[in-house]
Amino acid sequence: ILQIRMLKNNPMVKKNPTRRFGGAVVDTGASRTVVQLDQAKAYCRMHGIKFQAHNSQRHFRFGEVVVPSIGLMEIRIPVDTSFLPVRVEAVELDIQLLMSLYMMDLFSIELDLEENLMRGDSWSARLTRADGHLYYRWSPKVSRTCFTNGDT
């Protein structure tokens, strides 16, 4: 039986949320692709779209902490001139977008740790190492490929 811990006093809960989207962290230990609720909203602001999350009954374990999903949404991760449409669960924890092993398998993504790259069938993207993690970051200019007039 999973026990849901109170989030109010948990140090993993973001106390001062950032207003900027921080990109994604490659996390092969994550069972599913998840993002902090404030980061999900920052992603939507960056792209000029309305935040919409669909109901989800999932719960996620982060060490000793189990948290419920706030909702399910789609995040489009830009790669070259296209994007990867990723279903993401929003949670109330101090995390960025975590790119799970499941997501990487789904899109046949390979990691090249010597070159700091992630590669798909017809694209590659530069990763940045910081604080012991691999990050994939993009700007609003790069992400114009994610949304066209009919998608907003």
PDB file of C-alpha atoms in Angstrom:
ATOM      1  CA  ILE A   1       0.000   0.000   0.000  1.00  0.00           C
ATOM      2  CA  LEU A   2       1.417   3.366  -0.983  1.00  0.00           C
ATOM      3  CA  GLN A   3       1.411   6.026   1.648  1.00  0.00           C
ATOM      4  CA  ILE A   4       0.997   9.591   0.434  1.00  0.00           C
ATOM      5  CA  ARG A   5       3.120  11.939   2.515  1.00  0.00           C
ATOM      6  CA  MET A   6       2.024  15.423   3.433  1.00  0.00           C
ATOM      7  CA  LEU A   7       3.657  17.803   0.963  1.00  0.00           C
ATOM      8  CA  LYS A   8       3.378  20.968   3.041  1.00  0.00           C
ATOM      9  CA  ASN A   9       6.512  20.316   5.142  1.00  0.00           C
ATOM     10  CA  ASN A  10       8.480  18.298   2.595  1.00  0.00           C
ATOM     11  CA  PRO A  11      11.800  19.856   1.453  1.00  0.00           C
ATOM     12  CA  MET A  12      11.242  18.577  -2.108  1.00  0.00           C
ATOM     13  CA  VAL A  13       8.223  20.855  -2.516  1.00  0.00           C
ATOM     14  CA  LYS A  14       9.210  24.038  -4.305  1.00  0.00           C
ATOM     15  CA  LYS A  15       8.926  27.008  -1.953  1.00  0.00           C
ATOM     16  CA  ASN A  16       9.871  29.758  -4.434  1.00  0.00           C
ATOM     17  CA  PRO A  17       8.908  28.562  -7.900  1.00  0.00           C
ATOM     18  CA  THR A  18      10.809  29.948 -10.866  1.00  0.00           C
ATOM     19  CA  ARG A  19       8.858  31.733 -13.544  1.00  0.00           C
ATOM     20  CA  ARG A  20      11.161  30.532 -16.371  1.00  0.00           C
ATOM     21  CA  PHE A  21      11.053  27.123 -17.985  1.00  0.00           C
ATOM     22  CA  GLY A  22      14.332  25.312 -17.226  1.00  0.00           C
ATOM     23  CA  GLY A  23      14.357  22.696 -19.984  1.00  0.00           C
ATOM     24  CA  ALA A  24      14.622  18.960 -19.439  1.00  0.00           C
ATOM     25  CA  VAL A  25      16.814  16.649 -17.388  1.00  0.00           C
ATOM     26  CA  VAL A  26      17.736  13.239 -18.787  1.00  0.00           C
ATOM     27  CA  ASP A  27      16.684  10.826 -16.028  1.00  0.00           C
ATOM     28  CA  THR A  28      16.990   7.163 -16.949  1.00  0.00           C
ATOM     29  CA  GLY A  29      15.854   6.273 -13.413  1.00  0.00           C
ATOM     30  CA  ALA A  30      12.468   7.969 -13.816  1.00  0.00           C
ATOM     31  CA  SER A  31       9.642   5.525 -14.499  1.00  0.00           C
ATOM     32  CA  ARG A  32       7.607   8.127 -16.392  1.00  0.00           C
ATOM     33  CA  THR A  33       8.178  11.610 -17.750  1.00  0.00           C
ATOM     34  CA  VAL A  34       7.095  14.126 -15.127  1.00  0.00           C
ATOM     35  CA  VAL A  35       7.422  17.865 -14.534  1.00  0.00           C
ATOM     36  CA  GLN A  36       6.835  20.254 -11.661  1.00  0.00           C
ATOM     37  CA  LEU A  37       3.500  22.048 -12.016  1.00  0.00           C
ATOM     38  CA  ASP A  38       5.157  25.492 -12.015  1.00  0.00           C
ATOM     39  CA  GLN A  39       7.592  24.335 -14.726  1.00  0.00           C
ATOM     40  CA  ALA A  40       4.645  23.058 -16.798  1.00  0.00           C
ATOM     41  CA  LYS A  41       2.992  26.473 -16.521  1.00  0.00           C
ATOM     42  CA  ALA A  42       6.300  28.200 -17.385  1.00  0.00           C
ATOM     43  CA  TYR A  43       6.554  25.975 -20.483  1.00  0.00           C
ATOM     44  CA  CYS A  44       3.078  27.098 -21.544  1.00  0.00           C
ATOM     45  CA  ARG A  45       3.951  30.778 -20.985  1.00  0.00           C
ATOM     46  CA  MET A  46       7.150  30.370 -23.017  1.00  0.00           C
ATOM     47  CA  HIS A  47       5.113  29.014 -25.937  1.00  0.00           C
ATOM     48  CA  GLY A  48       2.154  31.359 -25.518  1.00  0.00           C
ATOM     49  CA  ILE A  49      -0.337  28.554 -24.957  1.00  0.00           C
ATOM     50  CA  LYS A  50      -2.939  27.970 -22.275  1.00  0.00           C
ATOM     51  CA  PHE A  51      -2.049  25.492 -19.529  1.00  0.00           C
ATOM     52  CA  GLN A  52      -4.380  22.496 -19.676  1.00  0.00           C
ATOM     53  CA  ALA A  53      -3.882  19.285 -17.744  1.00  0.00           C
ATOM     54  CA  HIS A  54      -6.186  16.295 -18.024  1.00  0.00           C
ATOM     55  CA  ASN A  55      -7.176  14.263 -14.973  1.00  0.00           C
ATOM     56  CA  SER A  56      -4.809  11.522 -13.924  1.00  0.00           C
ATOM     57  CA  GLN A  57      -5.037   8.995 -11.125  1.00  0.00           C
ATOM     58  CA  ARG A  58      -1.299   8.197 -11.065  1.00  0.00           C
ATOM     59  CA  HIS A  59       1.017   8.508  -8.094  1.00  0.00           C
ATOM     60  CA  PHE A  60       4.796   8.749  -8.261  1.00  0.00           C
ATOM     61  CA  ARG A  61       7.457   7.694  -5.793  1.00  0.00           C
ATOM     62  CA  PHE A  62      10.503   9.921  -5.270  1.00  0.00           C
ATOM     63  CA  GLY A  63      12.563   8.126  -2.630  1.00  0.00           C
ATOM     64  CA  GLU A  64      10.347   7.985   0.457  1.00  0.00           C
ATOM     65  CA  VAL A  65       7.846  10.497  -0.933  1.00  0.00           C
ATOM     66  CA  VAL A  66       4.787   9.484  -2.955  1.00  0.00           C
ATOM     67  CA  VAL A  67       2.927  12.284  -4.720  1.00  0.00           C
ATOM     68  CA  PRO A  68      -0.227  12.357  -6.822  1.00  0.00           C
ATOM     69  CA  SER A  69      -0.271  13.650 -10.373  1.00  0.00           C
ATOM     70  CA  ILE A  70      -1.880  17.058 -10.797  1.00  0.00           C
ATOM     71  CA  GLY A  71      -2.735  16.141 -14.367  1.00  0.00           C
ATOM     72  CA  LEU A  72      -1.510  14.926 -17.735  1.00  0.00           C
ATOM     73  CA  MET A  73      -0.421  17.294 -20.509  1.00  0.00           C
ATOM     74  CA  GLU A  74       1.553  17.264 -23.747  1.00  0.00           C
ATOM     75  CA  ILE A  75       4.948  18.929 -23.965  1.00  0.00           C
ATOM     76  CA  ARG A  76       6.568  19.245 -27.356  1.00  0.00           C
ATOM     77  CA  ILE A  77      10.327  18.847 -27.146  1.00  0.00           C
ATOM     78  CA  PRO A  78      11.988  20.511 -30.157  1.00  0.00           C
ATOM     79  CA  VAL A  79      14.584  18.514 -32.107  1.00  0.00           C
ATOM     80  CA  ASP A  80      16.065  19.933 -35.328  1.00  0.00           C
ATOM     81  CA  THR A  81      13.081  21.194 -37.352  1.00  0.00           C
ATOM     82  CA  SER A  82      10.511  18.976 -35.657  1.00  0.00           C
ATOM     83  CA  PHE A  83       9.430  18.018 -32.143  1.00  0.00           C
ATOM     84  CA  LEU A  84       8.718  15.035 -29.938  1.00  0.00           C
ATOM     85  CA  PRO A  85       5.127  15.092 -28.580  1.00  0.00           C
ATOM     86  CA  VAL A  86       5.575  13.829 -25.019  1.00  0.00           C
ATOM     87  CA  ARG A  87       2.796  13.029 -22.531  1.00  0.00           C
ATOM     88  CA  VAL A  88       3.890  14.417 -19.192  1.00  0.00           C
ATOM     89  CA  GLU A  89       2.475  14.171 -15.672  1.00  0.00           C
ATOM     90  CA  ALA A  90       2.615  17.389 -13.604  1.00  0.00           C
ATOM     91  CA  VAL A  91       3.466  17.024  -9.898  1.00  0.00           C
ATOM     92  CA  GLU A  92       4.054  19.327  -6.919  1.00  0.00           C
ATOM     93  CA  LEU A  93       7.774  18.643  -6.415  1.00  0.00           C
ATOM     94  CA  ASP A  94      10.958  20.649  -6.961  1.00  0.00           C
ATOM     95  CA  ILE A  95      11.876  19.028 -10.297  1.00  0.00           C
ATOM     96  CA  GLN A  96      12.328  20.115 -13.871  1.00  0.00           C
ATOM     97  CA  LEU A  97      10.980  18.151 -16.800  1.00  0.00           C
ATOM     98  CA  LEU A  98      12.390  14.628 -16.273  1.00  0.00           C
ATOM     99  CA  MET A  99      12.897  12.750 -19.550  1.00  0.00           C
ATOM    100  CA  SER A 100      12.318   9.128 -18.537  1.00  0.00           C
ATOM    101  CA  LEU A 101      13.874   5.985 -19.939  1.00  0.00           C
ATOM    102  CA  TYR A 102      10.359   5.005 -21.091  1.00  0.00           C
ATOM    103  CA  MET A 103      10.161   8.219 -23.167  1.00  0.00           C
ATOM    104  CA  MET A 104      13.634   7.667 -24.610  1.00  0.00           C
ATOM    105  CA  ASP A 105      12.713   4.100 -25.582  1.00  0.00           C
ATOM    106  CA  LEU A 106       9.423   5.267 -27.090  1.00  0.00           C
ATOM    107  CA  PHE A 107      11.246   7.710 -29.411  1.00  0.00           C
ATOM    108  CA  SER A 108      14.331   5.467 -29.925  1.00  0.00           C
ATOM    109  CA  ILE A 109      16.612   8.040 -28.301  1.00  0.00           C
ATOM    110  CA  GLU A 110      20.222   7.074 -27.692  1.00  0.00           C
ATOM    111  CA  LEU A 111      22.608   8.897 -25.370  1.00  0.00           C
ATOM    112  CA  ASP A 112      26.231   9.590 -26.303  1.00  0.00           C
ATOM    113  CA  LEU A 113      27.890  10.497 -23.009  1.00  0.00           C
ATOM    114  CA  GLU A 114      31.307  11.142 -24.569  1.00  0.00           C
ATOM    115  CA  GLU A 115      29.925  13.753 -26.968  1.00  0.00           C
ATOM    116  CA  ASN A 116      27.095  14.936 -24.658  1.00  0.00           C
ATOM    117  CA  LEU A 117      24.463  14.247 -27.313  1.00  0.00           C
ATOM    118  CA  MET A 118      21.099  12.570 -27.521  1.00  0.00           C
ATOM    119  CA  ARG A 119      20.213  11.112 -30.900  1.00  0.00           C
ATOM    120  CA  GLY A 120      17.055  10.016 -32.628  1.00  0.00           C
ATOM    121  CA  ASP A 121      16.584   8.375 -36.013  1.00  0.00           C
ATOM    122  CA  SER A 122      17.279  11.552 -38.004  1.00  0.00           C
ATOM    123  CA  TRP A 123      18.380  14.152 -35.454  1.00  0.00           C
ATOM    124  CA  SER A 124      20.814  14.881 -32.651  1.00  0.00           C
ATOM    125  CA  ALA A 125      20.712  17.435 -29.842  1.00  0.00           C
ATOM    126  CA  ARG A 126      23.435  18.811 -27.582  1.00  0.00           C
ATOM    127  CA  LEU A 127      23.189  18.078 -23.855  1.00  0.00           C
ATOM    128  CA  THR A 128      24.728  20.202 -21.094  1.00  0.00           C
ATOM    129  CA  ARG A 129      26.288  18.797 -17.932  1.00  0.00           C
ATOM    130  CA  ALA A 130      25.520  20.714 -14.725  1.00  0.00           C
ATOM    131  CA  ASP A 131      25.103  19.765 -11.066  1.00  0.00           C
ATOM    132  CA  GLY A 132      25.660  16.077 -11.836  1.00  0.00           C
ATOM    133  CA  HIS A 133      22.868  15.928 -14.420  1.00  0.00           C
ATOM    134  CA  LEU A 134      22.444  16.041 -18.195  1.00  0.00           C
ATOM    135  CA  TYR A 135      20.187  18.880 -19.357  1.00  0.00           C
ATOM    136  CA  TYR A 136      18.480  19.543 -22.660  1.00  0.00           C
ATOM    137  CA  ARG A 137      17.521  23.199 -22.876  1.00  0.00           C
ATOM    138  CA  TRP A 138      15.873  25.184 -25.616  1.00  0.00           C
ATOM    139  CA  SER A 139      14.758  28.756 -26.118  1.00  0.00           C
ATOM    140  CA  PRO A 140      11.470  30.139 -27.441  1.00  0.00           C
ATOM    141  CA  LYS A 141      13.261  30.832 -30.765  1.00  0.00           C
ATOM    142  CA  VAL A 142      14.176  27.154 -31.170  1.00  0.00           C
ATOM    143  CA  SER A 143      10.719  26.010 -30.172  1.00  0.00           C
ATOM    144  CA  ARG A 144       8.868  27.882 -32.922  1.00  0.00           C
ATOM    145  CA  THR A 145       8.818  24.546 -34.752  1.00  0.00           C
ATOM    146  CA  CYS A 146       6.593  23.170 -31.980  1.00  0.00           C
ATOM    147  CA  PHE A 147       3.556  25.310 -32.653  1.00  0.00           C
ATOM    148  CA  THR A 148       1.919  26.595 -35.800  1.00  0.00           C
ATOM    149  CA  ASN A 149      -1.064  28.917 -36.048  1.00  0.00           C
ATOM    150  CA  GLY A 150      -3.481  25.983 -35.979  1.00  0.00           C
ATOM    151  CA  ASP A 151      -1.984  24.527 -32.800  1.00  0.00           C
ATOM    152  CA  THR A 152      -2.232  27.482 -30.398  1.00  0.00           C
TER     153      THR A 152
END
